[in-house]
mmCIF file of C-alpha atoms in Angstrom:
data_model
loop_
_atom_site.group_PDB
_atom_site.id
_atom_site.type_symbol
_atom_site.label_atom_id
_atom_site.label_comp_id
_atom_site.label_asym_id
_atom_site.label_seq_id
_atom_site.Cartn_x
_atom_site.Cartn_y
_atom_site.Cartn_z
ATOM 1 C CA MET E 295 -11.997 -28.979 69.234
ATOM 2 C CA ASN E 296 -9.383 -30.616 71.481
ATOM 3 C CA SER E 297 -7.640 -28.812 74.307
ATOM 4 C CA TYR E 298 -4.487 -28.180 72.343
ATOM 5 C CA TYR E 299 -6.380 -26.224 69.621
ATOM 6 C CA GLN E 300 -8.469 -24.471 72.152
ATOM 7 C CA SER E 301 -5.354 -23.291 73.865
ATOM 8 C CA LEU E 302 -3.706 -22.179 70.570
ATOM 9 C CA MET E 303 -6.882 -20.189 69.379
ATOM 10 C CA SER E 304 -7.060 -18.579 72.850
ATOM 11 C CA GLU E 305 -3.381 -17.447 72.685
ATOM 12 C CA ILE E 306 -3.702 -16.145 69.098
ATOM 13 C CA LYS E 307 -6.904 -14.129 69.865
ATOM 14 C CA ASN E 308 -5.244 -12.774 73.165
ATOM 15 C CA LEU E 309 -2.284 -11.505 71.095
ATOM 16 C CA MET E 310 -4.687 -9.861 68.576
ATOM 17 C CA SER E 311 -6.681 -8.273 71.386
ATOM 18 C CA GLU E 312 -3.275 -6.715 72.726
ATOM 19 C CA SER E 313 -2.565 -5.574 68.961
ATOM 20 C CA LYS E 314 0.512 -7.996 68.961
ATOM 21 C CA TRP E 315 -0.335 -8.659 65.239
ATOM 22 C CA SER E 316 3.178 -9.880 64.120
ATOM 23 C CA GLN E 317 3.446 -12.402 67.086
ATOM 24 C CA ALA E 318 -0.122 -13.645 66.334
ATOM 25 C CA TYR E 319 0.594 -14.007 62.478
ATOM 26 C CA ASP E 320 3.956 -15.931 63.154
ATOM 27 C CA LEU E 321 1.934 -18.361 65.457
ATOM 28 C CA ILE E 322 -0.754 -18.814 62.663
ATOM 29 C CA CYS E 323 1.897 -19.398 60.082
ATOM 30 C CA GLN E 324 3.706 -21.839 62.407
ATOM 31 C CA GLU E 325 0.426 -23.926 62.855
ATOM 32 C CA ASN E 326 -0.511 -23.692 59.035
ATOM 33 C CA SER E 327 2.755 -25.375 58.193
ATOM 34 C CA MET E 328 1.833 -28.406 60.148
ATOM 35 C CA PRO E 329 0.991 -31.529 57.883
ATOM 36 C CA TYR E 330 -2.621 -31.702 59.319
ATOM 37 C CA VAL E 331 -5.007 -28.960 60.837
ATOM 38 C CA PRO E 332 -8.527 -29.816 61.450
ATOM 39 C CA GLN E 333 -10.813 -27.999 59.124
ATOM 40 C CA ASP E 334 -12.907 -26.034 61.636
ATOM 41 C CA VAL E 335 -9.537 -24.913 63.125
ATOM 42 C CA LEU E 336 -8.287 -24.089 59.760
ATOM 43 C CA GLU E 337 -11.039 -21.728 58.979
ATOM 44 C CA GLN E 338 -10.618 -19.866 62.221
ATOM 45 C CA LEU E 339 -6.853 -19.592 61.635
ATOM 46 C CA GLU E 340 -7.602 -18.147 58.104
ATOM 47 C CA GLU E 341 -9.968 -15.608 59.525
ATOM 48 C CA CYS E 342 -7.394 -14.572 62.178
ATOM 49 C CA GLN E 343 -4.567 -14.331 59.466
ATOM 50 C CA SER E 344 -6.551 -12.181 57.131
ATOM 51 C CA GLU E 345 -7.357 -9.735 60.208
ATOM 52 C CA CYS E 346 -3.700 -9.790 61.102
ATOM 53 C CA LYS E 347 -2.530 -9.093 57.612
ATOM 54 C CA SER E 348 -4.907 -6.178 57.271
ATOM 55 C CA HIS E 349 -3.047 -4.565 60.326
ATOM 56 C CA LEU E 350 0.559 -5.620 59.397
ATOM 57 C CA ASP E 351 -0.043 -4.187 55.913
ATOM 58 C CA VAL E 352 0.060 -0.494 57.449
ATOM 59 C CA LYS E 353 2.957 -1.365 59.604
ATOM 60 C CA VAL E 354 5.340 -3.281 57.263
ATOM 61 C CA ARG E 355 4.776 -1.768 53.919
ATOM 62 C CA LYS E 356 8.286 -0.576 52.565
ATOM 63 C CA VAL E 357 7.195 0.659 49.090
ATOM 64 C CA ASP E 358 4.391 2.680 47.653
ATOM 65 C CA ASP E 359 1.978 1.611 45.191
ATOM 66 C CA ASP E 360 3.615 3.254 42.239
ATOM 67 C CA LYS E 361 6.692 1.438 42.944
ATOM 68 C CA ILE E 362 5.003 -1.977 43.013
ATOM 69 C CA MET E 363 3.522 -1.365 39.679
ATOM 70 C CA GLU E 364 6.743 -0.365 38.354
ATOM 71 C CA TRP E 365 8.305 -3.547 39.595
ATOM 72 C CA ILE E 366 5.453 -5.667 38.014
ATOM 73 C CA HIS E 367 6.604 -4.362 34.636
ATOM 74 C CA GLY E 368 10.290 -4.463 35.494
ATOM 75 C CA THR E 369 13.086 -7.188 35.562
ATOM 76 C CA PRO E 370 12.383 -10.816 36.690
ATOM 77 C CA ALA E 371 13.942 -9.965 40.002
ATOM 78 C CA GLN E 372 11.721 -6.929 40.381
ATOM 79 C CA GLN E 373 8.661 -8.818 39.427
ATOM 80 C CA GLU E 374 9.518 -11.535 42.062
ATOM 81 C CA LYS E 375 9.964 -8.618 44.489
ATOM 82 C CA ALA E 376 6.474 -7.075 43.605
ATOM 83 C CA VAL E 377 4.721 -10.507 44.325
ATOM 84 C CA SER E 378 6.771 -10.979 47.588
ATOM 85 C CA GLU E 379 5.301 -7.372 48.613
ATOM 86 C CA LEU E 380 1.735 -8.088 47.640
ATOM 87 C CA VAL E 381 1.294 -11.395 49.335
ATOM 88 C CA ASN E 382 1.903 -9.725 52.635
ATOM 89 C CA MET E 383 -0.498 -7.048 52.161
ATOM 90 C CA ASN E 384 -4.375 -6.791 52.588
ATOM 91 C CA LEU E 385 -5.100 -7.627 48.840
ATOM 92 C CA ARG E 386 -8.643 -6.223 48.911
ATOM 93 C CA ASN E 387 -6.891 -2.831 48.685
ATOM 94 C CA TYR E 388 -4.801 -3.813 45.761
ATOM 95 C CA VAL E 389 -7.115 -4.975 42.902
ATOM 96 C CA GLN E 390 -5.439 -2.976 40.075
ATOM 97 C CA GLU E 391 -2.008 -4.193 41.112
ATOM 98 C CA VAL E 392 -3.160 -7.923 41.354
ATOM 99 C CA GLN E 393 -4.716 -7.856 38.032
ATOM 100 C CA ALA E 394 -1.557 -6.312 36.633
ATOM 101 C CA VAL E 395 0.432 -9.017 37.951
ATOM 102 C CA PHE E 396 -1.945 -11.656 36.092
ATOM 103 C CA ASP E 397 -1.663 -9.488 33.040
ATOM 104 C CA SER E 398 2.181 -9.430 33.006
ATOM 105 C CA ASN E 399 4.823 -11.995 31.832
ATOM 106 C CA ILE E 400 5.629 -12.970 35.548
ATOM 107 C CA LEU E 401 6.238 -16.629 35.862
ATOM 108 C CA ASP E 402 3.350 -18.774 36.662
ATOM 109 C CA GLU E 403 4.935 -19.952 39.863
ATOM 110 C CA PHE E 404 4.832 -16.369 41.313
ATOM 111 C CA LYS E 405 1.312 -15.741 39.877
ATOM 112 C CA GLY E 406 0.326 -18.939 41.806
ATOM 113 C CA GLU E 407 1.843 -17.529 44.976
ATOM 114 C CA LEU E 408 -0.314 -14.572 44.627
ATOM 115 C CA ILE E 409 -3.422 -16.622 43.882
ATOM 116 C CA GLU E 410 -2.615 -18.752 46.980
ATOM 117 C CA ALA E 411 -2.511 -15.479 49.009
ATOM 118 C CA LEU E 412 -5.908 -14.298 47.603
ATOM 119 C CA MET E 413 -7.289 -17.649 48.516
ATOM 120 C CA GLU E 414 -5.944 -17.282 52.059
ATOM 121 C CA GLN E 415 -7.644 -13.828 52.397
ATOM 122 C CA LYS E 416 -10.845 -15.297 50.941
ATOM 123 C CA ILE E 417 -10.942 -12.740 48.259
ATOM 124 C CA ASP E 418 -14.091 -12.851 46.214
ATOM 125 C CA THR E 419 -13.080 -10.324 43.549
ATOM 126 C CA PRO E 420 -13.118 -11.905 40.094
ATOM 127 C CA TYR E 421 -9.791 -11.829 38.151
ATOM 128 C CA LYS E 422 -8.786 -12.692 34.747
ATOM 129 C CA ILE E 423 -5.603 -14.754 33.809
ATOM 130 C CA LEU E 424 -4.298 -16.206 30.504
ATOM 131 C CA LYS E 425 -3.550 -19.850 30.844
ATOM 132 C CA ASN E 426 -2.692 -22.232 28.042
ATOM 133 C CA GLY E 427 -3.803 -19.653 25.450
ATOM 134 C CA LEU E 428 -6.996 -19.058 27.164
ATOM 135 C CA GLU E 429 -8.469 -16.127 29.147
ATOM 136 C CA ILE E 430 -9.776 -17.617 32.447
ATOM 137 C CA THR E 431 -11.989 -15.587 34.952
ATOM 138 C CA PHE E 432 -11.653 -16.924 38.408
ATOM 139 C CA ILE E 433 -12.752 -16.107 41.895
ATOM 140 C CA PRO E 434 -10.046 -16.809 44.438
ATOM 141 C CA SER E 435 -12.212 -17.734 47.380
ATOM 142 C CA SER E 436 -13.982 -20.533 45.253
ATOM 143 C CA ILE E 437 -10.767 -22.386 44.529
ATOM 144 C CA LEU E 438 -10.129 -25.598 46.354
ATOM 145 C CA THR E 439 -7.410 -25.302 48.858
ATOM 146 C CA THR E 440 -4.799 -27.949 49.238
ATOM 147 C CA GLN E 441 -6.466 -29.063 52.540
ATOM 148 C CA GLU E 442 -9.820 -29.486 50.628
ATOM 149 C CA ASP E 443 -8.586 -30.925 47.337
ATOM 150 C CA LYS E 444 -9.008 -34.760 47.559
ATOM 151 C CA THR E 445 -6.591 -35.499 44.726
ATOM 152 C CA LEU E 446 -3.711 -33.660 46.580
ATOM 153 C CA ILE E 447 -4.674 -35.173 49.846
ATOM 154 C CA GLU E 448 -4.443 -38.750 48.302
ATOM 155 C CA THR E 449 -1.340 -37.997 46.364
ATOM 156 C CA LYS E 450 0.502 -36.938 49.691
ATOM 157 C CA GLN E 451 -0.891 -40.070 51.339
ATOM 158 C CA ILE E 452 0.585 -42.049 48.385
ATOM 159 C CA PHE E 453 4.091 -40.371 48.836
ATOM 160 C CA SER E 454 3.857 -41.282 52.526
ATOM 161 C CA GLU E 455 2.941 -44.902 51.984
ATOM 162 C CA LEU E 456 5.609 -45.415 49.157
ATOM 163 C CA LEU E 457 8.434 -43.411 50.279
ATOM 164 C CA SER E 458 8.293 -42.042 53.914
ATOM 165 C CA ASN E 459 9.741 -45.114 55.426
ATOM 166 C CA ASP E 460 12.370 -46.221 52.961
ATOM 167 C CA ASN E 461 13.468 -42.997 51.353
ATOM 168 C CA PRO E 462 12.587 -39.810 53.462
ATOM 169 C CA ALA E 463 14.790 -37.678 51.333
ATOM 170 C CA PHE E 464 12.682 -38.534 48.190
ATOM 171 C CA TYR E 465 9.425 -38.214 50.283
ATOM 172 C CA GLN E 466 10.343 -34.496 51.319
ATOM 173 C CA PHE E 467 11.386 -33.756 47.718
ATOM 174 C CA CYS E 468 8.247 -35.118 46.144
ATOM 175 C CA ASN E 469 6.072 -33.105 48.530
ATOM 176 C CA HIS E 470 8.216 -29.971 47.758
ATOM 177 C CA LEU E 471 7.712 -30.546 44.001
ATOM 178 C CA LEU E 472 3.981 -31.186 44.478
ATOM 179 C CA GLU E 473 3.713 -27.664 46.298
ATOM 180 C CA GLN E 474 5.435 -26.194 43.128
ATOM 181 C CA GLU E 475 2.986 -28.043 40.770
ATOM 182 C CA VAL E 476 0.164 -26.451 42.679
ATOM 183 C CA LEU E 477 1.691 -23.001 42.211
ATOM 184 C CA GLU E 478 2.123 -23.708 38.462
ATOM 185 C CA MET E 479 -1.450 -25.085 38.216
ATOM 186 C CA ARG E 480 -3.230 -22.203 39.727
ATOM 187 C CA PRO E 481 -6.076 -20.946 39.395
ATOM 188 C CA PHE E 482 -7.178 -24.661 38.520
ATOM 189 C CA ASP E 483 -7.319 -27.286 41.097
ATOM 190 C CA PHE E 484 -6.534 -31.019 40.868
ATOM 191 C CA SER E 485 -9.873 -32.622 41.279
ATOM 192 C CA ASP E 486 -10.079 -34.025 37.716
ATOM 193 C CA LEU E 487 -6.773 -35.604 37.905
ATOM 194 C CA SER E 488 -5.595 -39.104 39.286
ATOM 195 C CA ALA E 489 -3.751 -38.907 42.418
ATOM 196 C CA ILE E 490 -1.764 -42.103 41.713
ATOM 197 C CA SER E 491 -0.915 -40.816 38.139
ATOM 198 C CA LEU E 492 0.197 -37.538 39.791
ATOM 199 C CA ALA E 493 2.204 -39.398 42.384
ATOM 200 C CA LYS E 494 4.061 -41.553 39.974
ATOM 201 C CA SER E 495 4.833 -38.718 37.618
ATOM 202 C CA ILE E 496 6.493 -36.642 40.453
ATOM 203 C CA ILE E 497 8.320 -39.689 41.761
ATOM 204 C CA HIS E 498 9.647 -40.252 38.338
ATOM 205 C CA LEU E 499 10.986 -36.776 37.963
ATOM 206 C CA VAL E 500 12.539 -36.884 41.429
ATOM 207 C CA MET E 501 14.400 -40.145 40.767
ATOM 208 C CA GLU E 502 15.498 -39.013 37.271
ATOM 209 C CA ALA E 503 16.871 -35.793 38.968
ATOM 210 C CA PHE E 504 18.935 -38.011 41.341
ATOM 211 C CA GLY E 505 20.038 -40.098 38.391
ATOM 212 C CA GLN E 506 18.180 -43.195 39.280
ATOM 213 C CA SER E 507 16.148 -43.759 35.998
ATOM 214 C CA GLU E 508 16.819 -47.605 36.208
ATOM 215 C CA GLU E 509 15.951 -47.645 40.032
ATOM 216 C CA PHE E 510 12.561 -46.063 38.970
ATOM 217 C CA LEU E 511 11.759 -49.098 36.613
ATOM 218 C CA THR E 512 12.526 -51.406 39.509
ATOM 219 C CA PHE E 513 10.559 -49.300 41.952
ATOM 220 C CA ILE E 514 7.358 -49.144 39.874
ATOM 221 C CA LYS E 515 7.490 -52.869 39.270
ATOM 222 C CA LEU E 516 7.888 -53.537 43.039
ATOM 223 C CA LYS E 517 5.128 -51.279 43.789
ATOM 224 C CA GLY E 518 2.760 -52.490 41.144
ATOM 225 C CA LEU E 519 2.747 -49.092 39.301
ATOM 226 C CA GLU E 520 3.848 -50.318 35.879
ATOM 227 C CA GLU E 521 0.239 -49.806 34.268
ATOM 228 C CA VAL E 522 -0.344 -46.440 35.932
ATOM 229 C CA GLU E 523 -0.336 -43.680 33.257
ATOM 230 C CA GLU E 524 1.819 -40.747 34.047
ATOM 231 C CA LEU E 525 0.611 -37.014 33.685
ATOM 232 C CA PRO E 526 2.714 -34.143 31.845
ATOM 233 C CA LEU E 527 3.887 -32.019 34.750
ATOM 234 C CA LEU E 528 3.877 -28.141 34.613
ATOM 235 C CA ILE E 529 6.936 -27.815 36.604
ATOM 236 C CA GLU E 530 8.928 -29.669 33.803
ATOM 237 C CA ARG E 531 8.247 -26.736 31.467
ATOM 238 C CA ARG E 532 8.553 -23.712 33.854
ATOM 239 C CA GLY E 533 9.018 -20.339 32.079
ATOM 240 C CA GLU E 534 7.093 -21.263 28.907
ATOM 241 C CA ASN E 535 4.841 -18.121 29.338
ATOM 242 C CA ASP E 536 4.487 -17.231 25.653
ATOM 243 C CA ALA E 537 1.385 -19.247 24.797
ATOM 244 C CA LYS E 538 -0.479 -19.266 28.093
#
């Protein structure tokens, strides 16, 4: 571990030892948002983040358990608020509420956010979720994270190689849509998918959104991507919960 990360971890642990959980948590989140964090450091950050959340849960909870359950079965805005509350809590204490989210008609994007929070906290409780008409049982701690999923890592590298220099706006938008696709995909990972196909599909979607369908054809020809097969993206059919 280099001197920067040694100093960072020392600062975080000092804040935690002084019960400055909110400051420590903010520092952890700031570092986790960086494009690259070494795996050994990432593991330490995740452990510290989980501990901070367990303490912050007591301090920042604004609603009781009954209210959260009511929101889970409420309006779309209330459902989003329920997930927003849960992801900031110590989820080991909310098994019933978490399963209720997965049993509800809450959008897959928000269910994905909750699964990501379960993964961050290394929860090993099995949960059930209906996906593509099938009931899936999954253990959050066993799911590949975005830092571990080789397909996602390679896809981001492809975005960087193809777009970061010539079109930084498209590059940022593509990465944002990839993050959204991850949420829609959970609890599955991307290990069985082709990174180049995933990258091409997202780039196509972005260029169409900017009204550049013709430019996309020129782009794939220039980059030698004409023969690369595209993938159907979940973010293109958001909200179709009926048969999942």
